[in-house]
Short mmCIF file of C-alpha atoms and ligand atoms in Angstrom, two decimals:
data_model
loop_
_atom_site.label_atom_id
_atom_site.label_comp_id
_atom_site.label_asym_id
_atom_site.label_seq_id
_atom_site.Cartn_x
_atom_site.Cartn_y
_atom_site.Cartn_z
CA MET A 1 12.54 1.22 -22.22
CA SER A 2 8.98 0.31 -23.07
CA ASP A 3 8.64 2.39 -26.27
CA GLY A 4 4.94 1.54 -26.33
CA VAL A 5 4.21 3.58 -23.20
CA ARG A 6 6.64 6.35 -24.08
CA ASP A 7 5.10 6.74 -27.54
CA GLU A 8 1.61 6.64 -26.12
CA ILE A 9 2.45 9.50 -23.75
CA LEU A 10 4.20 11.53 -26.46
CA ASP A 11 1.21 11.08 -28.79
CA LEU A 12 -1.10 12.27 -26.05
CA ILE A 13 1.04 15.37 -25.40
CA ARG A 14 1.21 16.17 -29.13
CA ARG A 15 -2.55 15.91 -29.32
CA ASP A 16 -3.64 17.58 -26.05
CA GLY A 17 -0.62 19.61 -24.90
CA PRO A 18 1.14 19.31 -21.52
CA ILE A 19 -0.31 16.68 -19.16
CA THR A 20 -0.41 16.55 -15.38
CA PHE A 21 2.10 14.29 -13.64
CA ASP A 22 -0.86 12.35 -12.32
CA ARG A 23 -1.81 11.40 -15.90
CA PHE A 24 1.82 10.68 -16.79
CA GLN A 25 2.19 8.33 -13.81
CA GLU A 26 -1.12 6.63 -14.56
CA LEU A 27 0.06 5.81 -18.09
CA CYS A 28 3.51 4.65 -16.88
CA LEU A 29 2.00 2.27 -14.35
CA TYR A 30 -1.39 1.23 -15.69
CA SER A 31 -1.59 1.66 -19.48
CA LYS A 32 -1.63 -1.55 -21.54
CA ASN A 33 2.17 -1.87 -21.50
CA GLY A 34 2.60 -0.07 -18.18
CA PHE A 35 4.64 -1.33 -15.24
CA TYR A 36 1.79 -3.02 -13.38
CA SER A 37 -0.34 -4.06 -16.36
CA SER A 38 2.45 -5.88 -18.14
CA ARG A 39 4.19 -7.29 -15.05
CA THR A 40 4.89 -10.98 -15.33
CA ARG A 41 7.46 -11.31 -12.55
CA PRO A 42 6.76 -11.63 -8.83
CA ILE A 43 6.89 -8.45 -6.72
CA GLY A 44 10.04 -9.64 -4.94
CA THR A 45 12.06 -9.29 -8.14
CA THR A 46 11.44 -5.53 -8.17
CA PHE A 47 11.37 -4.75 -4.45
CA HIS A 48 10.80 -6.52 -1.14
CA THR A 49 7.66 -5.83 0.81
CA ALA A 50 6.91 -6.83 4.40
CA PRO A 51 4.94 -9.97 3.46
CA THR A 52 7.63 -11.13 1.03
CA THR A 53 10.31 -10.48 3.66
CA HIS A 54 8.95 -12.73 6.42
CA HIS A 55 5.65 -14.45 7.16
CA ALA A 56 5.73 -13.11 10.75
CA PHE A 57 4.15 -9.99 9.26
CA GLY A 58 1.08 -11.95 8.13
CA GLU A 59 0.94 -13.92 11.38
CA LEU A 60 0.67 -10.74 13.44
CA ILE A 61 -1.89 -9.21 11.07
CA ALA A 62 -3.88 -12.45 11.43
CA LYS A 63 -3.93 -11.87 15.18
CA GLN A 64 -5.31 -8.38 14.62
CA LEU A 65 -7.99 -9.69 12.24
CA ASP A 66 -9.00 -12.34 14.77
CA GLU A 67 -9.50 -9.61 17.37
CA MET A 68 -11.54 -7.53 14.89
CA TRP A 69 -13.77 -10.57 14.30
CA ARG A 70 -14.29 -10.99 18.05
CA LEU A 71 -15.06 -7.25 18.45
CA MET A 72 -17.71 -7.67 15.74
CA ASP A 73 -19.31 -10.40 17.94
CA GLU A 74 -17.94 -13.28 15.92
CA PRO A 75 -20.10 -13.13 12.80
CA PRO A 76 -20.36 -16.48 10.95
CA ILE A 77 -18.74 -14.87 7.91
CA PHE A 78 -15.91 -12.34 8.08
CA HIS A 79 -14.60 -11.00 4.77
CA ALA A 80 -10.96 -10.03 4.49
CA VAL A 81 -10.62 -8.23 1.17
CA GLU A 82 -6.99 -7.51 0.41
CA VAL A 83 -6.55 -5.01 -2.41
CA GLY A 84 -3.24 -4.96 -4.29
CA SER A 85 -2.39 -8.44 -3.02
CA GLY A 86 0.45 -8.81 -5.54
CA ASP A 87 2.03 -12.23 -5.27
CA GLY A 88 -0.40 -13.32 -2.55
CA ALA A 89 2.33 -13.56 0.09
CA LEU A 90 0.29 -11.76 2.74
CA ALA A 91 -2.87 -13.70 1.89
CA ARG A 92 -1.10 -17.01 2.35
CA SER A 93 0.70 -16.11 5.54
CA ILE A 94 -2.49 -14.71 7.10
CA MET A 95 -4.51 -17.75 6.09
CA HIS A 96 -1.82 -20.11 7.32
CA ALA A 97 -1.65 -18.34 10.69
CA CYS A 98 -5.44 -18.33 11.04
CA VAL A 99 -5.73 -22.05 10.35
CA THR A 100 -2.93 -22.94 12.74
CA ARG A 101 -3.40 -20.34 15.51
CA PHE A 102 -6.98 -19.06 15.26
CA PRO A 103 -9.03 -22.04 14.06
CA ARG A 104 -12.43 -20.68 15.15
CA PHE A 105 -11.79 -17.45 13.25
CA ALA A 106 -10.48 -19.42 10.26
CA GLN A 107 -13.91 -21.07 9.94
CA ALA A 108 -15.53 -17.64 9.50
CA LEU A 109 -12.80 -16.08 7.39
CA ARG A 110 -13.45 -15.57 3.67
CA TYR A 111 -10.21 -14.20 2.26
CA VAL A 112 -10.22 -12.45 -1.10
CA ALA A 113 -6.85 -11.50 -2.60
CA SER A 114 -7.44 -8.95 -5.34
CA ASP A 115 -4.97 -7.25 -7.61
CA TYR A 116 -4.90 -5.26 -10.80
CA ALA A 117 -2.27 -7.63 -12.18
CA PRO A 118 -1.80 -10.59 -9.83
CA VAL A 119 1.28 -12.77 -10.18
CA TRP A 120 1.10 -15.87 -8.03
CA PRO A 121 4.45 -17.63 -7.99
CA ASP A 122 5.26 -21.06 -6.69
CA GLU A 123 3.61 -21.08 -3.28
CA SER A 124 6.52 -22.87 -1.68
CA LEU A 125 8.45 -19.61 -1.98
CA TYR A 126 6.62 -18.30 1.04
CA LEU A 127 5.33 -21.08 3.22
CA GLU A 128 6.75 -24.34 4.35
CA ASP A 129 3.53 -25.90 5.57
CA LEU A 130 0.86 -25.29 2.99
CA ASP A 131 -0.92 -28.52 3.89
CA ALA A 132 -2.32 -26.60 6.82
CA LEU A 133 -4.47 -24.66 4.38
CA GLN A 134 -7.66 -26.63 4.59
CA PRO A 135 -9.99 -26.78 1.62
CA SER A 136 -12.73 -25.23 3.76
CA THR A 137 -10.78 -21.97 3.85
CA PRO A 138 -9.35 -21.33 0.40
CA ILE A 139 -8.12 -17.91 -0.66
CA GLN A 140 -10.23 -16.48 -3.44
CA ARG A 141 -8.07 -14.78 -6.05
CA VAL A 142 -9.54 -11.94 -8.06
CA ARG A 143 -8.17 -9.76 -10.85
CA ALA A 144 -9.71 -6.33 -10.29
CA GLU A 145 -8.87 -2.64 -10.20
CA GLY A 146 -9.22 -1.09 -6.76
CA ILE A 147 -12.24 -2.00 -4.66
CA SER A 148 -15.04 -1.42 -7.17
CA ALA A 149 -15.59 -5.13 -7.86
CA PHE A 150 -16.81 -5.69 -4.28
CA ARG A 151 -20.05 -5.12 -2.40
CA SER A 152 -21.28 -5.41 1.18
CA VAL A 153 -18.06 -6.28 2.94
CA HIS A 154 -18.50 -7.35 6.57
CA GLY A 155 -15.02 -7.65 7.97
CA CYS A 156 -11.87 -5.86 6.90
CA ILE A 157 -10.57 -4.22 3.73
CA LEU A 158 -6.79 -4.33 3.94
CA SER A 159 -3.84 -3.27 1.83
CA ASN A 160 -0.08 -3.26 2.12
CA GLU A 161 1.90 -0.88 -0.09
CA LEU A 162 -1.02 -0.11 -2.37
CA LEU A 163 -1.74 3.55 -1.70
CA ASP A 164 1.84 4.66 -2.35
CA ASN A 165 1.14 3.80 -5.99
CA PHE A 166 -1.82 6.13 -6.21
CA THR A 167 -1.05 8.75 -8.80
CA VAL A 168 0.03 12.20 -7.68
CA HIS A 169 -0.05 15.78 -8.87
CA ARG A 170 3.31 17.47 -8.34
CA PHE A 171 3.84 21.06 -7.34
CA GLU A 172 6.54 23.63 -6.75
CA MET A 173 5.99 26.52 -4.36
CA GLN A 174 6.29 30.00 -5.91
CA ASN A 175 5.41 33.25 -4.14
CA GLY A 176 3.83 31.25 -1.34
CA GLN A 177 1.47 29.37 -3.69
CA PRO A 178 1.68 25.91 -5.29
CA ARG A 179 2.25 25.88 -9.05
CA GLU A 180 1.60 22.55 -10.69
CA ILE A 181 4.33 20.65 -12.56
CA PHE A 182 3.10 19.52 -15.99
CA VAL A 183 4.89 17.14 -18.35
CA THR A 184 5.47 18.06 -21.97
CA ALA A 185 7.72 16.97 -24.83
CA GLY A 186 11.06 18.62 -25.55
CA PRO A 187 13.56 17.88 -28.32
CA ASP A 188 15.34 15.26 -26.16
CA GLY A 189 12.50 13.77 -24.20
CA PHE A 190 10.12 14.83 -21.50
CA VAL A 191 10.31 18.32 -20.02
CA GLU A 192 8.58 19.81 -16.98
CA VAL A 193 6.70 23.11 -17.07
CA LEU A 194 4.98 25.04 -14.29
CA ALA A 195 1.46 26.41 -14.58
CA GLU A 196 -1.67 27.13 -12.57
CA PRO A 197 -2.90 23.97 -10.79
CA SER A 198 -5.19 21.87 -12.98
CA THR A 199 -7.71 21.74 -10.13
CA PRO A 200 -8.32 23.92 -7.05
CA ARG A 201 -8.28 20.71 -4.97
CA ILE A 202 -4.46 20.81 -4.99
CA THR A 203 -4.32 24.24 -3.33
CA GLU A 204 -7.17 23.23 -1.00
CA ARG A 205 -5.24 20.16 0.17
CA LEU A 206 -2.23 22.37 0.95
CA ALA A 207 -4.26 24.97 2.87
CA GLY A 208 -2.63 25.60 6.22
CA VAL A 209 0.75 24.33 5.03
CA ALA A 210 3.54 26.92 5.00
CA LEU A 211 6.29 25.94 2.60
CA PRO A 212 9.25 27.97 1.31
CA ASP A 213 9.46 28.93 -2.36
CA GLY A 214 11.23 26.28 -4.42
CA GLN A 215 9.95 23.38 -2.32
CA HIS A 216 8.55 20.47 -4.34
CA GLY A 217 5.90 18.02 -3.27
CA GLU A 218 3.08 15.75 -4.33
CA VAL A 219 -0.63 15.62 -3.69
CA SER A 220 -2.59 12.44 -4.31
CA LEU A 221 -6.19 13.31 -5.07
CA ALA A 222 -6.84 9.62 -5.73
CA ILE A 223 -7.04 9.11 -1.95
CA GLU A 224 -10.46 10.77 -1.95
CA GLY A 225 -11.98 8.56 -4.65
CA TRP A 226 -10.49 5.46 -3.04
CA THR A 227 -11.89 6.35 0.39
CA ASP A 228 -15.25 7.13 -1.14
CA ARG A 229 -15.46 3.66 -2.68
CA VAL A 230 -14.09 1.91 0.42
CA ALA A 231 -16.66 3.63 2.63
CA LYS A 232 -19.46 2.50 0.29
CA VAL A 233 -18.24 -1.08 -0.10
CA LEU A 234 -17.61 -1.63 3.63
CA GLU A 235 -20.91 -2.46 5.29
CA ARG A 236 -19.47 -2.97 8.77
CA GLY A 237 -15.98 -3.52 10.10
CA PHE A 238 -12.52 -2.13 9.51
CA VAL A 239 -10.09 -0.72 6.98
CA LEU A 240 -6.44 -1.61 7.63
CA THR A 241 -3.94 0.38 5.57
CA ILE A 242 -0.19 -0.21 5.81
CA ASP A 243 2.24 1.82 3.77
CA TYR A 244 5.14 4.19 3.87
CA GLY A 245 3.93 7.67 4.56
CA GLN A 246 3.65 10.52 7.00
CA LEU A 247 1.21 12.94 8.53
CA ALA A 248 0.77 16.08 6.41
CA SER A 249 2.69 18.16 8.98
CA ASP A 250 5.80 16.06 8.29
CA LEU A 251 5.17 15.29 4.63
CA TYR A 252 4.90 18.96 3.71
CA SER A 253 7.82 20.28 5.73
CA ALA A 254 11.52 21.01 5.48
CA LYS A 255 12.07 17.22 5.89
CA ASN A 256 11.08 16.72 2.26
CA PRO A 257 12.34 19.70 0.25
CA ASN A 258 12.14 17.72 -3.00
CA GLY A 259 8.99 15.81 -2.18
CA THR A 260 8.99 12.03 -1.78
CA LEU A 261 8.46 10.80 -5.34
CA ARG A 262 10.81 7.93 -6.28
CA CYS A 263 11.18 4.98 -8.64
CA PHE A 264 12.19 1.36 -8.16
CA LYS A 265 13.56 -0.93 -10.81
CA ASP A 266 15.16 -4.28 -9.99
CA HIS A 267 15.64 -3.24 -6.33
CA ILE A 268 17.40 -0.01 -7.40
CA HIS A 269 16.02 3.29 -6.19
CA SER A 270 16.16 6.32 -8.53
CA ASN A 271 14.69 9.77 -8.88
CA ASP A 272 14.43 9.70 -12.65
CA TRP A 273 10.82 9.07 -13.53
CA TYR A 274 11.49 9.92 -17.19
CA GLU A 275 13.76 6.88 -17.57
CA HIS A 276 12.65 3.24 -17.97
CA ILE A 277 9.14 4.34 -18.76
CA GLY A 278 6.69 1.51 -18.14
CA GLU A 279 9.46 -0.62 -16.65
CA GLN A 280 9.78 0.86 -13.20
CA ASP A 281 7.55 1.49 -10.24
CA ILE A 282 6.77 5.15 -9.41
CA THR A 283 5.74 5.76 -5.85
CA SER A 284 5.53 8.40 -3.11
CA ASP A 285 4.78 8.67 0.60
CA VAL A 286 1.12 8.41 1.56
CA ASP A 287 -0.44 11.47 3.21
CA PHE A 288 -2.05 9.71 6.19
CA SER A 289 -3.67 12.96 7.42
CA ALA A 290 -5.53 13.22 4.10
CA LEU A 291 -6.53 9.57 4.36
CA MET A 292 -7.92 10.01 7.90
CA MET A 293 -9.76 13.20 6.98
CA ALA A 294 -11.22 11.66 3.82
CA GLY A 295 -12.42 8.72 5.93
CA GLU A 296 -13.92 10.86 8.67
CA ARG A 297 -15.91 12.82 6.08
CA ARG A 298 -17.35 9.52 4.82
CA GLY A 299 -18.18 7.77 8.07
CA LEU A 300 -14.91 5.93 8.64
CA ALA A 301 -13.71 6.60 12.18
CA SER A 302 -9.96 6.61 12.81
CA VAL A 303 -9.31 3.84 15.36
CA GLY A 304 -5.53 3.90 15.51
CA TYR A 305 -2.44 5.18 13.73
CA SER A 306 1.12 4.13 14.50
CA THR A 307 4.37 2.95 13.02
CA GLN A 308 4.53 -0.61 11.71
CA GLY A 309 7.27 -1.34 14.26
CA ASP A 310 5.04 -0.39 17.20
CA PHE A 311 1.99 -2.10 15.71
CA LEU A 312 3.76 -5.43 15.24
CA THR A 313 5.46 -5.17 18.63
CA HIS A 314 2.12 -4.63 20.39
CA LEU A 315 0.74 -7.65 18.56
CA GLY A 316 3.47 -9.93 19.91
CA PHE A 317 6.48 -9.63 17.63
CA ASP A 318 8.84 -10.51 20.49
CA ASP A 319 6.93 -13.74 21.15
CA LEU A 320 7.55 -14.79 17.55
CA ILE A 321 11.27 -14.05 17.96
CA GLU A 322 11.24 -16.22 21.09
CA GLU A 323 9.41 -19.00 19.20
CA LEU A 324 12.07 -18.80 16.51
CA HIS A 325 14.84 -19.21 19.09
CA ASN A 326 13.04 -22.23 20.57
CA SER A 327 12.28 -23.82 17.20
CA GLY A 328 15.35 -26.02 17.10
CA LEU A 329 16.74 -24.50 13.88
CA SER A 330 20.51 -24.24 13.45
CA ALA A 331 22.16 -21.07 14.71
CA ALA A 332 22.84 -19.96 11.14
CA ARG A 333 19.22 -20.42 10.02
CA THR A 334 17.92 -18.78 13.17
CA SER A 335 20.04 -15.74 12.63
CA LEU A 336 19.04 -15.45 8.95
CA ARG A 337 15.35 -15.61 9.85
CA GLU A 338 15.77 -13.25 12.73
CA ALA A 339 17.43 -10.69 10.45
CA ALA A 340 14.49 -10.93 8.01
CA MET A 341 12.02 -10.53 10.88
CA MET A 342 13.86 -7.57 12.37
CA ALA A 343 13.54 -5.71 9.05
CA LEU A 344 9.79 -5.58 9.74
CA VAL A 345 10.24 -3.53 12.92
CA ASP A 346 13.57 -1.77 12.42
CA GLU A 347 12.80 1.90 11.93
CA GLU A 348 15.63 2.21 9.41
CA GLU A 349 13.81 -0.37 7.32
CA MET A 350 10.07 -1.14 7.33
CA GLY A 351 9.47 -0.38 11.00
CA ASP A 352 8.83 3.27 10.17
CA PHE A 353 6.01 2.41 7.73
CA LYS A 354 2.64 3.52 9.04
CA VAL A 355 -0.47 1.59 10.00
CA LEU A 356 -3.93 3.13 10.01
CA VAL A 357 -7.10 1.35 11.08
CA GLN A 358 -10.48 2.93 10.38
CA SER A 359 -13.86 1.51 11.33
CA LYS A 360 -17.47 1.69 10.24
CA GLY A 361 -20.50 0.62 12.25
CA MET A 362 -18.40 -0.14 15.34
CA PRO A 363 -18.79 1.45 18.80
CA ALA A 364 -16.82 4.65 19.42
CA GLY A 365 -13.63 4.31 21.44
CA ILE A 366 -12.90 0.77 20.30
CA GLN A 367 -9.37 -0.42 21.22
CA LEU A 368 -7.23 -2.71 19.09
CA SER A 369 -4.22 -4.60 20.44
CA GLY A 370 -2.00 -3.33 17.61
CA PHE A 371 -2.24 0.16 19.08
CA ALA A 372 -2.08 -0.57 22.78
CA PRO A 373 0.00 -3.03 24.75
CA LYS A 374 -2.20 -5.57 26.58
C1 SAM B 1 4.03 -2.60 -4.14
S1 SAM B 1 3.02 -3.90 -4.68
C2 SAM B 1 2.52 -4.60 -3.11
C3 SAM B 1 2.03 -6.01 -3.23
C4 SAM B 1 1.63 -6.67 -1.94
N1 SAM B 1 0.59 -5.95 -1.26
C5 SAM B 1 2.82 -6.84 -1.02
O1 SAM B 1 2.87 -6.16 0.01
O2 SAM B 1 3.72 -7.64 -1.34
C6 SAM B 1 1.57 -3.04 -5.19
C7 SAM B 1 0.52 -3.97 -5.77
O3 SAM B 1 -0.67 -3.24 -5.93
C8 SAM B 1 -1.23 -3.56 -7.17
N2 SAM B 1 -2.02 -2.41 -7.56
C9 SAM B 1 -1.57 -1.16 -7.82
N3 SAM B 1 -2.60 -0.35 -8.10
C10 SAM B 1 -3.71 -1.10 -8.00
C11 SAM B 1 -5.09 -0.83 -8.15
N4 SAM B 1 -5.52 0.39 -8.48
N5 SAM B 1 -5.97 -1.84 -7.96
C12 SAM B 1 -5.55 -3.09 -7.62
N6 SAM B 1 -4.25 -3.40 -7.47
C13 SAM B 1 -3.35 -2.41 -7.65
C14 SAM B 1 -0.07 -3.84 -8.09
O4 SAM B 1 -0.45 -4.66 -9.20
C15 SAM B 1 0.88 -4.55 -7.13
O5 SAM B 1 0.69 -5.94 -7.14
#
């Protein structure tokens, strides 16, 4: 356990009294010794994400970015700002695909991979043909929190598995109303107590949701601040958000009686957020309804929403499987790669993740291939 973070939280509670879970999570993940701030190991050692699973993910996203560039009338410069780029696996696979498959777009593409705590491992871990990355199209790496470091983006702001880390307020329903779960110190560690919500925004977010007493859940208010900044930073173009999550009607329903909060440490899933403090990821499903509504209030139109499986399939996933089978690899290697690729679309794995594209300054009714078969 990282005693530094634990002690920091206990000191705070002794000084100020019970804290919201949102504050607790923020300290666990982002304080000086927190999980993300002190991370020195690549993402793949804690959990696999789509880009670290197979570069087909990045290749298909590259195809979608190329189409966005064409829909924007092929501007000479197209920014792709990836926030929470982690090990840079997505950045490299997108750039590689653009250089090899979409060379005209690659000339315009300015790719920025930004992360709170980037860890760029040996590049050969992800790509076999890095020579294809021409010096004219380097990836710019940035260490930054969120999107605030950027201005005047013309292109696309994208993220994969970033928003699930946004901090959450937790609640339990009592007498038809949400009561907020606060964290305090007991004789043997952290203890949860229920009280009036720390802000009316929690109850407002749950307006229209009918939940039985005893049901737990989470509300991420950070979605609003994030969308606010994204809408300001994006001058014209798109926001592409990929993550695990649900619409509010599913998120706040009998499907999730205990909410969706969970932890990951060394590939192991747990529901004990008071263990391994500062050494494990704490995450929950993204409320995509809240994200769409926050965007619409700030001038970001919802262009498309679907599962990752459908999105990648519409973009030509099956063609990449066919290419793999025609690539001349041994049967054993082909089947290993195929299994990794299938995890991207299998709904029992990452295929049920969600994809949302929002736009700003683009004509209404715009169609993207990821959401409609050609
Ligand atoms: C689950 S990892 C996903 C990494 C990468 N997108 C991928 O799919 O492999 C989440 C990443 O987001 C970064 N991150 C979390 N919160 C952030 C924030 N507020 N600003 C920038 N990066 C953040 C973390 O450092 C971590 O690298």
